[in-house]
Structure formats: C-alpha cells, structure tokens
Coordinates of C-alpha atoms and ligand atoms in Angstrom, one line a residue:
Chain A
X1 CA 99.1 241.6 168.6
X2 CA 95.6 242.7 167.5
X3 CA 94.6 240.4 164.6
X4 CA 92.1 241.9 162.1
X5 CA 88.5 241.1 162.8
X6 CA 87.6 237.5 161.8
X7 CA 91.3 236.4 161.5
X8 CA 92.4 233.4 163.6
X9 CA 96.1 233.5 162.9
X10 CA 98.4 235.5 160.6
X11 CA 102.0 235.9 159.5
X12 CA 103.4 238.9 157.7
X13 CA 106.6 238.5 155.7
X14 CA 108.8 241.1 153.9
X15 CA 111.7 240.3 151.6
X16 CA 113.5 241.7 148.6
X17 CA 112.2 240.9 145.1
X18 CA 114.8 238.3 144.2
X19 CA 114.2 235.1 142.2
X20 CA 115.8 233.1 145.1
X21 CA 113.1 234.3 147.5
X22 CA 110.2 232.8 145.4
X23 CA 110.9 229.3 146.7
X24 CA 111.2 230.7 150.3
X25 CA 107.8 232.5 149.9
X26 CA 105.8 229.5 148.5
X27 CA 107.3 227.1 151.0
X28 CA 106.8 229.3 154.0
X29 CA 103.1 229.8 153.0
X30 CA 102.7 226.0 152.7
X31 CA 104.2 225.5 156.1
X32 CA 101.8 228.1 157.6
X33 CA 98.9 226.6 155.7
X34 CA 99.6 223.2 157.2
X35 CA 97.8 224.5 160.3
X36 CA 94.6 223.9 158.3
X37 CA 93.6 220.4 157.0
X38 CA 95.0 220.8 153.5
X39 CA 96.0 217.6 151.7
X40 CA 99.5 217.2 150.3
X41 CA 98.0 217.8 146.8
X42 CA 96.3 221.0 147.9
X43 CA 99.5 222.3 149.5
X44 CA 101.2 221.6 146.1
X45 CA 98.5 223.6 144.4
X46 CA 98.9 226.5 146.9
X47 CA 102.6 226.5 146.3
X48 CA 102.1 227.0 142.5
X49 CA 99.6 229.8 143.1
X50 CA 101.9 231.7 145.5
X51 CA 104.9 231.1 143.3
X52 CA 103.1 232.8 140.4
X53 CA 102.0 235.8 142.4
X54 CA 105.5 236.3 143.9
X55 CA 107.3 235.7 140.6
X56 CA 105.0 238.4 139.0
X57 CA 106.0 240.9 141.7
X58 CA 109.7 240.1 140.9
X59 CA 109.5 240.0 137.1
X60 CA 106.8 242.6 136.3
X61 CA 106.2 244.6 139.5
X62 CA 109.8 245.5 140.0
X63 CA 111.1 244.3 136.6
X64 CA 114.3 242.9 138.1
X65 CA 115.1 245.8 140.3
X66 CA 115.3 245.4 144.1
X67 CA 112.0 246.2 145.6
X68 CA 110.2 245.0 148.7
X69 CA 107.5 242.3 148.6
X70 CA 105.1 242.0 151.4
X71 CA 103.2 238.8 151.9
X72 CA 100.4 238.3 154.4
X73 CA 99.0 234.8 155.0
X74 CA 96.0 234.5 157.3
X75 CA 93.6 231.9 158.5
X76 CA 90.0 233.1 158.8
X77 CA 87.6 232.1 161.5
X78 CA 85.8 229.8 159.1
X79 CA 89.0 228.0 158.1
X80 CA 90.0 229.7 154.8
X81 CA 93.5 230.5 153.9
X82 CA 94.0 234.0 152.5
X83 CA 97.4 235.0 151.0
X84 CA 98.0 238.6 149.9
X85 CA 101.1 239.3 147.8
X86 CA 101.9 243.0 147.6
X87 CA 104.5 245.0 145.6
X88 CA 104.9 248.8 145.3
X89 CA 106.1 248.4 141.7
X90 CA 104.9 249.6 138.3
X91 CA 101.3 248.3 138.6
X92 CA 99.0 246.9 135.9
X93 CA 97.4 249.2 133.3
X94 CA 94.5 246.8 132.4
X95 CA 93.8 244.2 135.0
X96 CA 91.0 242.5 133.1
X97 CA 93.2 241.8 130.1
X98 CA 96.2 240.8 132.3
X99 CA 94.2 238.1 133.9
X100 CA 93.4 236.4 130.6
X101 CA 95.2 233.3 129.6
X102 CA 98.2 233.9 127.3
X103 CA 98.1 237.6 127.9
X104 CA 101.6 238.9 128.7
X105 CA 103.7 242.1 128.3
X106 CA 106.9 240.0 128.0
X107 CA 106.1 237.6 125.2
X108 CA 109.7 236.6 124.6
X109 CA 110.2 235.0 128.0
X110 CA 106.8 234.5 129.4
X111 CA 103.6 232.7 128.5
X112 CA 100.9 234.7 130.2
X113 CA 99.9 231.7 132.3
X114 CA 100.6 233.1 135.8
X115 CA 97.0 234.2 136.5
X116 CA 95.6 231.1 134.8
X117 CA 97.6 229.0 137.3
X118 CA 96.5 231.2 140.2
X119 CA 92.8 230.8 139.2
X120 CA 93.2 227.0 138.7
X121 CA 95.0 226.4 141.9
X122 CA 93.1 228.5 144.4
X123 CA 89.4 229.1 145.0
X124 CA 89.4 232.8 144.2
X125 CA 91.9 235.5 143.0
X126 CA 91.5 239.2 143.6
X127 CA 93.7 241.8 142.0
X128 CA 94.1 245.4 143.1
X129 CA 96.5 247.5 141.1
X130 CA 97.3 251.1 140.1
X131 CA 99.9 252.1 137.5
X132 CA 103.0 253.4 139.2
X133 CA 101.7 252.5 142.6
X134 CA 101.9 248.7 142.7
X135 CA 99.8 245.5 142.8
X136 CA 98.2 243.4 145.5
X137 CA 97.1 239.9 144.5
X138 CA 95.0 238.0 147.0
X139 CA 94.5 234.3 146.9
X140 CA 91.8 232.4 148.8
X141 CA 91.8 228.7 149.4
X142 CA 89.8 226.4 151.7
X143 CA 90.7 222.8 152.3
X144 CA 88.2 220.6 150.4
X145 CA 87.8 218.4 153.5
X146 CA 86.5 221.4 155.4
X147 CA 83.9 222.0 152.7
X148 CA 82.4 218.5 153.0
X149 CA 79.6 218.7 155.5
X150 CA 80.3 216.0 158.1
Chain B
X1 CA 118.2 222.7 141.5
X2 CA 120.7 220.1 140.4
X3 CA 121.1 219.4 136.7
X4 CA 123.0 216.9 134.6
X5 CA 123.4 216.6 130.8
X6 CA 124.7 213.7 128.8
X7 CA 124.4 212.5 125.2
X8 CA 123.1 209.3 123.7
X9 CA 123.5 209.2 119.9
X10 CA 121.8 212.4 118.6
X11 CA 119.8 212.9 121.8
X12 CA 120.6 215.2 124.7
X13 CA 119.3 213.8 128.0
X14 CA 119.0 216.5 130.7
X15 CA 118.1 215.3 134.2
X16 CA 116.7 217.9 136.6
X17 CA 116.4 217.5 140.4
X18 CA 114.6 219.8 142.7
X19 CA 112.3 222.8 141.8
X20 CA 112.0 224.4 138.4
X21 CA 110.9 228.0 138.9
X22 CA 112.0 231.6 138.2
X23 CA 115.3 231.0 139.9
X24 CA 116.3 227.8 138.2
X25 CA 114.8 228.5 134.8
X26 CA 117.8 230.6 133.8
X27 CA 120.5 228.1 134.7
X28 CA 118.4 225.4 133.0
X29 CA 118.2 227.4 129.8
X30 CA 121.9 228.1 129.8
X31 CA 122.9 224.5 130.4
X32 CA 120.8 223.2 127.4
X33 CA 121.9 226.1 125.2
X34 CA 125.6 225.3 125.9
X35 CA 125.2 221.7 125.2
X36 CA 123.4 222.4 121.9
X37 CA 125.9 225.0 120.9
X38 CA 128.7 222.6 121.7
X39 CA 127.5 220.0 119.3
X40 CA 125.8 220.4 116.0
X41 CA 124.9 216.7 116.0
X42 CA 122.3 216.9 118.7
X43 CA 118.7 216.8 117.4
X44 CA 116.5 215.6 120.2
X45 CA 116.0 216.6 123.8
X46 CA 114.9 214.2 126.5
X47 CA 114.0 216.0 129.7
X48 CA 114.2 213.7 132.7
X49 CA 111.8 215.2 135.3
X50 CA 111.7 212.2 137.6
X51 CA 113.5 214.1 140.4
X52 CA 111.5 217.4 140.0
X53 CA 109.2 218.2 142.9
X54 CA 107.8 221.5 141.7
X55 CA 107.2 223.4 138.4
X56 CA 105.4 226.7 137.9
X57 CA 104.7 228.8 134.8
X58 CA 108.3 230.1 134.8
X59 CA 109.5 226.5 134.7
X60 CA 107.0 225.6 131.9
X61 CA 108.1 228.6 130.0
X62 CA 111.7 227.5 130.1
X63 CA 110.7 224.0 128.9
X64 CA 108.6 225.4 126.1
X65 CA 111.5 227.6 125.0
X66 CA 113.7 224.5 124.7
X67 CA 111.0 222.7 122.8
X68 CA 110.8 225.6 120.2
X69 CA 114.6 225.5 119.8
X70 CA 114.7 221.8 119.2
X71 CA 111.7 221.8 116.8
X72 CA 112.4 224.9 114.7
X73 CA 116.2 224.9 114.6
X74 CA 117.1 221.3 114.8
X75 CA 113.9 219.7 113.4
X76 CA 114.1 217.4 116.4
X77 CA 111.8 215.9 119.0
X78 CA 111.4 216.5 122.7
X79 CA 110.2 213.9 125.2
X80 CA 109.5 214.4 128.9
X81 CA 110.5 211.5 131.1
X82 CA 108.6 210.5 134.3
X83 CA 106.9 213.7 135.6
X84 CA 105.4 213.2 139.0
X85 CA 101.6 213.7 139.1
X86 CA 101.5 217.3 140.4
X87 CA 104.2 218.3 137.9
X88 CA 102.4 216.5 135.1
X89 CA 99.2 218.4 135.9
X90 CA 101.0 221.7 135.6
X91 CA 102.5 220.7 132.2
X92 CA 99.0 219.5 131.1
X93 CA 97.3 222.7 132.2
X94 CA 99.9 224.7 130.2
X95 CA 99.1 222.7 127.1
X96 CA 102.6 221.4 126.9
X97 CA 101.4 217.7 126.7
X98 CA 99.7 218.4 123.5
X99 CA 103.1 219.2 122.0
X100 CA 105.4 216.8 123.8
X101 CA 105.2 213.1 124.5
X102 CA 105.7 211.6 127.9
X103 CA 107.8 208.5 128.6
X104 CA 108.0 206.3 131.7
X105 CA 111.5 205.0 131.1
X106 CA 114.6 206.3 129.4
X107 CA 114.5 203.4 127.0
X108 CA 110.9 204.4 126.0
X109 CA 112.0 208.0 125.6
X110 CA 114.9 207.1 123.3
X111 CA 112.5 204.9 121.2
X112 CA 110.0 207.8 120.9
X113 CA 112.6 210.2 119.5
X114 CA 113.8 207.6 117.1
X115 CA 110.3 207.1 115.7
X116 CA 110.5 210.8 115.0
X117 CA 106.9 211.5 115.9
X118 CA 106.4 211.4 119.6
X119 CA 103.6 213.9 119.9
X120 CA 100.4 212.0 120.8
Chain C
X1 CA 114.2 247.6 149.4
X2 CA 117.4 248.9 151.0
X3 CA 119.1 246.1 152.8
X4 CA 121.3 247.0 155.8
X5 CA 125.0 247.4 155.1
X6 CA 126.7 244.0 154.6
X7 CA 123.5 242.1 154.2
X8 CA 123.0 240.0 151.1
X9 CA 119.4 238.9 151.6
X10 CA 116.9 239.2 154.3
X11 CA 113.4 238.2 155.3
X12 CA 111.3 239.8 158.1
X13 CA 108.4 238.0 159.6
X14 CA 105.8 238.9 162.2
X15 CA 103.3 236.6 163.8
X16 CA 101.3 236.2 167.0
X17 CA 103.0 234.5 170.0
X18 CA 101.2 231.2 169.7
X19 CA 102.6 227.7 170.2
X20 CA 101.4 226.7 166.7
X21 CA 103.6 229.3 165.2
X22 CA 106.8 227.9 166.6
X23 CA 106.9 225.2 164.0
X24 CA 106.2 227.7 161.3
X25 CA 109.0 230.0 162.4
X26 CA 111.7 227.3 162.7
X27 CA 110.7 225.8 159.3
X28 CA 110.5 229.1 157.5
X29 CA 114.0 230.0 158.8
X30 CA 115.4 226.6 157.7
X31 CA 113.9 227.1 154.2
X32 CA 115.5 230.6 154.0
X33 CA 118.8 229.3 155.3
X34 CA 118.8 226.7 152.5
X35 CA 120.1 229.5 150.3
X36 CA 123.5 228.9 152.1
X37 CA 125.3 225.6 151.9
X38 CA 124.1 224.2 155.1
X39 CA 124.0 220.4 155.5
X40 CA 120.8 218.7 156.5
X41 CA 122.2 218.2 160.0
X42 CA 123.1 221.9 160.3
X43 CA 119.5 222.8 159.2
X44 CA 118.2 220.5 161.9
X45 CA 120.4 222.2 164.5
X46 CA 119.3 225.6 163.3
X47 CA 115.6 224.5 163.7
X48 CA 116.2 223.6 167.3
X49 CA 118.0 226.9 168.1
X50 CA 115.2 229.0 166.5
X51 CA 112.5 226.8 168.1
X52 CA 114.0 227.6 171.5
X53 CA 114.2 231.4 170.9
X54 CA 110.6 231.6 169.6
X55 CA 109.2 229.3 172.3
X56 CA 110.8 231.5 174.9
X57 CA 109.1 234.6 173.4
X58 CA 105.8 232.7 173.6
X59 CA 106.2 231.2 177.1
X60 CA 108.3 233.8 179.0
X61 CA 108.2 237.0 176.9
X62 CA 104.4 237.1 176.6
X63 CA 103.6 234.4 179.2
X64 CA 100.8 232.9 177.1
X65 CA 99.2 236.3 176.2
X66 CA 98.9 237.3 172.5
X67 CA 101.9 239.4 171.6
X68 CA 103.7 240.0 168.4
X69 CA 106.9 238.2 167.6
X70 CA 109.2 239.7 165.0
X71 CA 111.8 237.5 163.4
X72 CA 114.5 238.7 161.0
X73 CA 116.7 236.2 159.1
X74 CA 119.6 237.6 157.1
X75 CA 122.5 236.3 155.1
X76 CA 125.6 238.4 155.5
X77 CA 128.1 239.2 152.8
X78 CA 130.5 236.6 154.1
X79 CA 127.9 233.8 154.2
X80 CA 126.7 233.8 157.8
X81 CA 123.1 233.3 158.7
X82 CA 121.8 235.7 161.4
X83 CA 118.5 235.2 163.0
X84 CA 117.0 237.8 165.4
X85 CA 113.9 236.9 167.4
X86 CA 112.3 239.8 169.1
X87 CA 109.4 240.1 171.6
X88 CA 108.1 243.2 173.3
X89 CA 107.1 241.3 176.4
X90 CA 108.3 241.2 180.0
X91 CA 112.0 241.1 179.4
X92 CA 114.7 239.4 181.5
X93 CA 115.9 240.7 184.8
X94 CA 119.3 239.0 184.9
X95 CA 120.5 237.9 181.5
X96 CA 123.7 236.3 182.7
X97 CA 121.9 233.9 185.0
X98 CA 119.1 233.2 182.5
X99 CA 121.7 232.0 180.0
X100 CA 123.0 229.4 182.5
X101 CA 122.0 225.7 182.0
X102 CA 119.1 224.6 184.2
X103 CA 118.3 228.2 185.2
X104 CA 114.5 228.7 184.8
X105 CA 111.8 230.9 186.3
X106 CA 109.2 228.2 185.6
X107 CA 110.7 225.1 187.2
X108 CA 107.5 223.1 187.2
X109 CA 107.2 223.0 183.5
X110 CA 110.6 223.9 182.1
X111 CA 114.1 222.7 182.4
X112 CA 116.2 225.8 181.7
X113 CA 117.8 224.2 178.7
X114 CA 116.6 226.7 176.1
X115 CA 119.7 228.9 176.0
X116 CA 121.9 225.8 176.4
X117 CA 120.4 224.4 173.1
X118 CA 120.8 227.7 171.4
X119 CA 124.5 227.9 172.3
X120 CA 125.1 224.3 171.3
X121 CA 123.3 224.5 168.0
X122 CA 124.5 227.9 166.7
X123 CA 127.9 229.5 166.6
X124 CA 127.0 232.5 168.8
X125 CA 124.1 233.8 170.8
X126 CA 123.5 237.4 171.7
X127 CA 120.8 238.5 174.2
X128 CA 119.5 242.0 174.5
X129 CA 116.7 242.5 177.1
X130 CA 115.2 245.1 179.4
X131 CA 112.5 244.3 182.0
X132 CA 109.1 245.4 180.8
X133 CA 110.4 246.3 177.4
X134 CA 111.1 242.9 175.8
X135 CA 113.9 240.7 174.6
X136 CA 115.9 240.2 171.3
X137 CA 117.8 237.0 170.9
X138 CA 120.2 236.9 168.0
X139 CA 121.7 233.6 166.7
X140 CA 124.6 233.4 164.3
X141 CA 125.4 230.3 162.2
X142 CA 127.8 229.7 159.3
X143 CA 127.8 226.5 157.3
X144 CA 130.8 224.4 158.3
X145 CA 131.6 223.9 154.6
X146 CA 132.0 227.6 154.1
X147 CA 134.6 227.7 156.9
X148 CA 136.9 225.0 155.4
X149 CA 139.4 226.9 153.2
X150 CA 139.3 225.3 149.8
Chain D
X1 CA 101.7 215.4 165.7
X2 CA 100.0 212.1 165.6
X3 CA 100.0 209.9 168.8
X4 CA 98.8 206.4 169.5
X5 CA 98.8 204.5 172.8
X6 CA 98.4 200.8 173.5
X7 CA 99.1 198.5 176.4
X8 CA 101.2 195.3 176.5
X9 CA 101.0 193.6 179.9
X10 CA 102.0 196.3 182.5
X11 CA 103.6 198.6 179.9
X12 CA 102.1 201.6 178.1
X13 CA 103.5 202.0 174.6
X14 CA 103.1 205.5 173.2
X15 CA 104.0 206.0 169.6
X16 CA 104.6 209.6 168.4
X17 CA 104.8 210.8 164.8
X18 CA 105.9 214.3 163.7
X19 CA 107.4 217.1 165.8
X20 CA 107.5 217.2 169.6
X21 CA 107.6 220.9 170.6
X22 CA 105.8 223.5 172.6
X23 CA 102.6 222.9 170.7
X24 CA 102.5 219.1 170.9
X25 CA 104.0 218.8 174.4
X26 CA 100.6 219.5 176.0
X27 CA 98.6 216.9 174.0
X28 CA 101.3 214.4 174.6
X29 CA 101.2 215.0 178.4
X30 CA 97.4 214.7 178.4
X31 CA 97.4 211.5 176.5
X32 CA 99.9 209.7 178.7
X33 CA 98.2 211.0 181.9
X34 CA 94.8 209.8 180.7
X35 CA 96.1 206.4 179.9
X36 CA 97.8 206.2 183.3
X37 CA 94.8 207.4 185.2
X38 CA 92.6 204.9 183.3
X39 CA 94.5 202.0 184.6
X40 CA 96.3 201.4 187.9
X41 CA 98.0 198.4 186.4
X42 CA 100.4 200.3 184.2
X43 CA 103.9 200.6 185.6
X44 CA 106.2 201.1 182.6
X45 CA 106.3 203.5 179.7
X46 CA 107.8 202.8 176.3
X47 CA 108.1 205.9 174.1
X48 CA 108.3 205.0 170.4
X49 CA 110.1 207.9 168.8
X50 CA 110.9 206.2 165.5
X51 CA 108.5 208.6 163.7
X52 CA 109.6 211.7 165.4
X53 CA 111.5 214.2 163.2
X54 CA 112.1 217.0 165.7
X55 CA 112.4 217.5 169.4
X56 CA 113.4 220.7 171.3
X57 CA 113.7 221.5 175.0
X58 CA 109.9 221.8 175.4
X59 CA 109.6 218.2 174.0
X60 CA 112.4 216.9 176.2
X61 CA 110.7 218.6 179.2
X62 CA 107.5 216.7 178.4
X63 CA 109.3 213.4 178.2
X64 CA 111.2 214.1 181.4
X65 CA 107.9 214.9 183.2
X66 CA 106.5 211.5 182.1
X67 CA 109.7 209.8 183.3
X68 CA 109.3 211.3 186.8
X69 CA 105.7 210.3 187.0
X70 CA 106.6 206.7 186.1
X71 CA 109.6 206.5 188.4
X72 CA 108.2 208.2 191.5
X73 CA 104.5 207.3 191.4
X74 CA 104.6 203.9 189.7
X75 CA 108.1 202.7 190.6
X76 CA 108.3 201.8 186.9
X77 CA 110.8 202.1 184.1
X78 CA 110.8 204.2 180.9
X79 CA 112.5 203.1 177.7
X80 CA 112.9 205.2 174.5
X81 CA 112.5 203.3 171.2
X82 CA 114.4 204.1 168.1
X83 CA 115.2 207.9 168.2
X84 CA 116.7 209.2 164.9
X85 CA 120.2 210.6 165.2
X86 CA 119.2 214.3 165.5
X87 CA 116.5 213.5 168.1
X88 CA 118.9 211.3 170.0
X89 CA 121.5 214.1 170.1
X90 CA 118.9 216.4 171.7
X91 CA 118.0 213.8 174.3
X92 CA 121.6 213.2 175.0
X93 CA 122.4 216.9 175.4
X94 CA 119.6 217.2 177.8
X95 CA 121.0 214.4 180.0
X96 CA 118.0 212.3 179.4
X97 CA 120.0 209.3 178.2
X98 CA 121.7 209.1 181.6
X99 CA 118.3 208.2 183.0
X100 CA 116.5 206.3 180.3
X101 CA 117.6 203.3 178.2
X102 CA 117.2 203.3 174.5
X103 CA 116.0 200.3 172.5
X104 CA 116.1 199.6 168.8
X105 CA 113.1 197.3 168.6
X106 CA 109.9 197.0 170.6
X107 CA 110.8 193.5 171.7
X108 CA 114.0 194.8 173.1
X109 CA 112.2 197.7 174.8
X110 CA 109.8 195.2 176.5
X111 CA 112.7 193.0 177.6
X112 CA 114.4 196.1 179.1
X113 CA 111.4 197.1 181.3
X114 CA 111.0 193.5 182.4
X115 CA 114.6 193.3 183.6
X116 CA 113.5 196.3 185.8
X117 CA 116.8 198.2 185.4
X118 CA 117.0 199.7 182.0
X119 CA 119.2 202.7 182.8
X120 CA 122.7 202.1 181.4
Ligands
LIG201 N1 102.8 242.3 140.1 C1 102.6 242.8 138.8 N2 103.1 244.0 138.5 C2 102.9 244.5 137.3 N3 102.4 243.8 136.2 C3 101.9 242.6 136.5 C4 102.0 242.0 137.8 N4 101.5 240.8 137.7 C5 101.1 240.6 136.5 N5 101.3 241.7 135.7 C6 101.0 241.9 134.3 O1 100.0 240.9 133.9 C7 100.5 240.2 132.8 C8 100.0 238.7 132.9 O2 100.5 238.1 134.0 P1 100.6 236.5 134.0 O3 99.2 235.9 133.7 O4 101.2 236.1 135.3 O5 101.6 236.1 132.8 P2 103.1 236.3 132.6 O6 103.8 236.5 134.0 O7 103.6 235.1 132.0 O8 103.3 237.5 131.8 C9 102.0 240.3 132.9 O9 102.6 240.1 131.6 C10 102.2 241.7 133.4 O10 102.0 242.6 132.3
LIG202 N1 112.0 236.0 175.6 C1 112.1 236.0 177.0 N2 111.4 236.8 177.7 C2 111.4 236.8 179.1 N3 112.2 235.9 179.8 C3 112.9 235.0 179.1 C4 112.9 235.0 177.6 N4 113.7 234.0 177.2 C5 114.2 233.5 178.3 N5 113.8 234.1 179.5 C6 114.1 233.8 180.9 O1 115.3 233.0 180.9 C7 115.1 231.8 181.6 C8 115.9 230.7 181.0 O2 115.5 230.4 179.6 P1 115.8 229.0 179.0 O3 117.3 228.7 179.1 O4 115.3 229.0 177.6 O5 115.0 227.9 179.9 P2 113.4 227.7 180.0 O6 112.7 228.2 178.8 O7 113.3 226.2 180.1 O8 113.0 228.3 181.3 C9 113.6 231.5 181.5 O9 113.1 230.7 182.5 C10 113.1 233.0 181.6 O10 113.0 233.4 182.9

C-alpha cells in the first residue's frame, strides 16, 4: 500500500449516511488516533469534531437519503492527525456563511453550531464544497503534548 | 442510548445513559414529548445527564428544543443534573448554561425548579 | 450508496498491513457490531476472531511488507454480522491443512492457533485463497440473544 | 501496552496493562529477555495479567515462548496472576493452563513458585 507523501499511517472508511453510523465513525477515528499521544480529553474533543462533520454529511449533504460517506484518517510524519470527511451530496452554496456560528439552513431542528464545535475542538478546519457535487471537511489536530518542546 | 422517565410532583425527571447524538436525539425528543402530552400537570423538566458520556451539537439541539417547550408552553423550568466535564463543556460552548441551571444532586435539582428561577 | 442485496448496513475499511492497525481493526469492528444486540462477552470474542484474521494478513499474507488490508463488516437482514478480511498477499497453498489446529508455516514464532480461535469465537469461518493472489477470510457471528425464539 | 518488571528474590514479576497482541508481543518479549539477560539469578517468572483486557494467539505465543525459556534454560516455574475471565478463556483454549498455574494474589504466586511445582 503506497501511502501519500508525508503520511505515516492511514485508514480509509466508507459507510452509508445513516444516523447510526455517526457513533461508529467518531469512535473508530478516536481508536485510530490513540496511536498518537492524545489525552483522553483530546480524544473526547476529536470525537465531537468528527461527529459534527459526519452528522452534517448525513443531515445536509444527503438530506436523509442513503449516500456514501468516505472518511480518511491519517497520521502525518510530524505527528498530526488529519481527518477528511467526504460526501457526494448537495454541497454548500456559501461556505463562508455556513462556517459562521448559528448559521443554518435548517433552523427548526438545528442550531448552526456544527462548524463552531469543529473549530473549537480541532486545530484547523478546511472546507471544500461545490453545489451539487458534495463537500469535504478536513480536520487537523495535534496532541498538545507533542507541541511542548521537551 | 438508554432512557428513563418518571414524575416527581410537577417535574418530569428524564435520565439518559450513553451518547446523545444525531441517532439518539429523535428517540429522546419523542420520549419527552409523550410524557408531556400524557400529563398536563408537568411543568418542569430535570435532565439527568450523569450517565451521558458524549454530547454533540445534535444532542444540544435536542436539549434546547425541550427547554423551549418547557419555557414557552408550560412556563416551567429546566435543570440539568450532573453533566460530566466534557459534556458540560459542550453545553457551555453552546450557550445552554446561560439558560439552564446545573445541579449536582436530584434533591438540589428539585429545589431549583421549586424556587422557580433556576437560571444563574 | 447501494448496499448489496440482503445487507442492512455496512462499513468498508482499508489500511496498511501494520501490527499497530490490528487493534484499530478489531475495535472498529466491535464498535460497528454494537449496532446488533451482542453481549460484552460476544464482542470480546469477536475482537479475538478479527484480531486473528487481520494479524494473519499482516504476518503471513504480506509477511511484514507494507500491503493493503481491506475489511468489510456488514449486518445482514436477519441480524448476522459478517466480517471479511482481505489481503492481496502470498495466499495459502493448502487451506484445509492451514485451518487445522497447531498447523503453522512459522513454527518458531507462531502456534498455529489463529484459525482455531476464529472457529471458536465465531459461528462460521470461510476461507478463500489462491497462492500469489491473496486471501479472504470471512467470519459470521449472530448474537445469541437473537437466536433465542421469544 | 504498559509494562513493568521487578524482582522478588529469584522471581521476575512482569506486570502488563492493556492489550497483548501482535503489536505488543515484541516489546513484551524484549522486556523479559533483557531482564533475564541482566541477571543470572532469576529462575521464575510471574506474569501479572490483572490489567490485561485482551489477548489473542499472538499474545499467547509470546507468553508460551517465555514459559519455554524459563522451563528449559532456567529450570524455573511460571505463574500467571489474575487473568480476567475473557483472557483466561483464551489461555485455556490455547492449552496454556495445562502448563502454567494461575494465582489470585501475588503472595499466592510467590508461594507457588517456591513450592517448585505450580502446574496443576
Ligand atoms: N456536508 C454538508 N453538505 C451540505 N451542506 C452542509 C454540509 N455541512 C454543512 N452544511 C451547511 O452549512 C450549514 C451550517 O452547518 P453547521 O455549522 O454544522 O450547523 P447545522 O448543522 O446546525 O446547520 C448547514 O446548515 C448547511 O446548510
Ligand atoms: N492471510 C494469510 N495469508 C497467507 N497465509 C496465511 C494467511 N492466514 C493464514 N495463513 C497460513 O495458515 C497457517 C495457519 O494459520 P493460523 O491458524 O492463523 O496459525 P499461525 O498464524 O499461528 O501460523 C499460517 O501459518 C499460514 O501459513
């Protein structure tokens, strides 16, 4: 298996966009992430961030229809965890607005806090999206321990 | 997630165990709604989160929806009982703890709804 | 996502054949399997069976070289968990012998108990293998609770 | 997996925590070997598995290798301390419990190696 340049280890997962797979996805990523020196608190944070990205693919990307979610989790050479959550659903018209707190296209049921939680609980969030083509959200998180010079 | 509901005077106490997310938010909403519909006498909601390991924004949304129901339609109070630190942090980040009081024990929670003004 | 006929839910995972990914694989499968009514003991059994199949792909299939392991976990319509572990490694010459207890091609380090544990800890084990082409081991397990007529 | 080794008289006590599988079997083997090489006086091995949640055939293989080393090269005894039920079942299935005694406490384990015949 040829890993991409600069990647030390990687898992790729694909599953249908169902609410019951959100727990699977966040837990599987946390188990993989345990190969790095994350604290229990950091793994809890990671679970929230992944849960938001995958829930968005289910709720907004495929809007309740059965689509395929692809999740890649990778460990980079310098010990960063990168998680990319990809759907081939409806995509986001205006990414900049979507990322703002309390911005939601489903105000009856949702609070527009998904991206806020992703930002809060990871180091960096990247969003790539095209209407009608789908969305890829990429989360970056490095264990705090690894960032303290020893 | 496992859920249990029981009534103490005019308070509904709902105890959740497990993870409150997109999957369990629906059943949670249904359970509370059924209990409320089943009795016009319920005014307050005490949410026992001591057994909850995980909450995300879908979970917070479901809690906030119940809060609105209780406040606007029942003129009641909502109190959250014993959230663990990571759960508490999520609730705080969502701004929910500006609306809802937190209690450490059930007794304290019941006292807070009786005072009628639990928000800090 | 079109699921295969008779499949209720499914995840597909791919990861490099490294010892550190064996724990990831067995735990991820157990997390997925928790969608069925397995007891804690049954999930422990499942972890052992998956651990054996994935370890074999690492140790024998790719013999320590970096290959790709593909793992499919599925829930069938009648509530059975099916786990297929596939490598594209060296394959097995004689599957019937390989499945026997204490049969191993690496007697210095291994005991030949991998297949024995898979048989013991799942309901059924299927092996498809061709020398030079790789091996797919498929494990079937139904929660005992589901088998008791109620 | 976390591992700790210490010596009591002529016994090496190795305490394992976590999961003993293909990944951790190597470090476990190395740790025991280094301790044995570092002291000609060690004869017995007490394997404290109370903190071990998971063992598979790679883990059993690593334990069996240490057993052979202790038996054939040191003429010593091996005792396993406190395996949890699922771990115990794996060891049993592998036939290891026909060779090695199991103790519930460290004191009992030390008494078993002293008797010089711990196998049941
Ligand atoms: N994967 C996605 N596909 C399509 N639209 C999305 C996706 N993720 C987010 N969005 C859009 O961005 C908005 C804001 O997302 P978010 O901050 O998670 O809040 P919420 O999920 O509560 O609406 C959503 O309401 C939706 O319009
Ligand atoms: N994925 C695989 N690829 C190639 N050979 C395999 C594979 N799985 C098992 N085998 C062969 O079958 C034998 C028996 O396997 P097993 O019962 O797991 O015992 P062990 O792994 O201890 O050797 C192995 O020694 C190996 O020769």
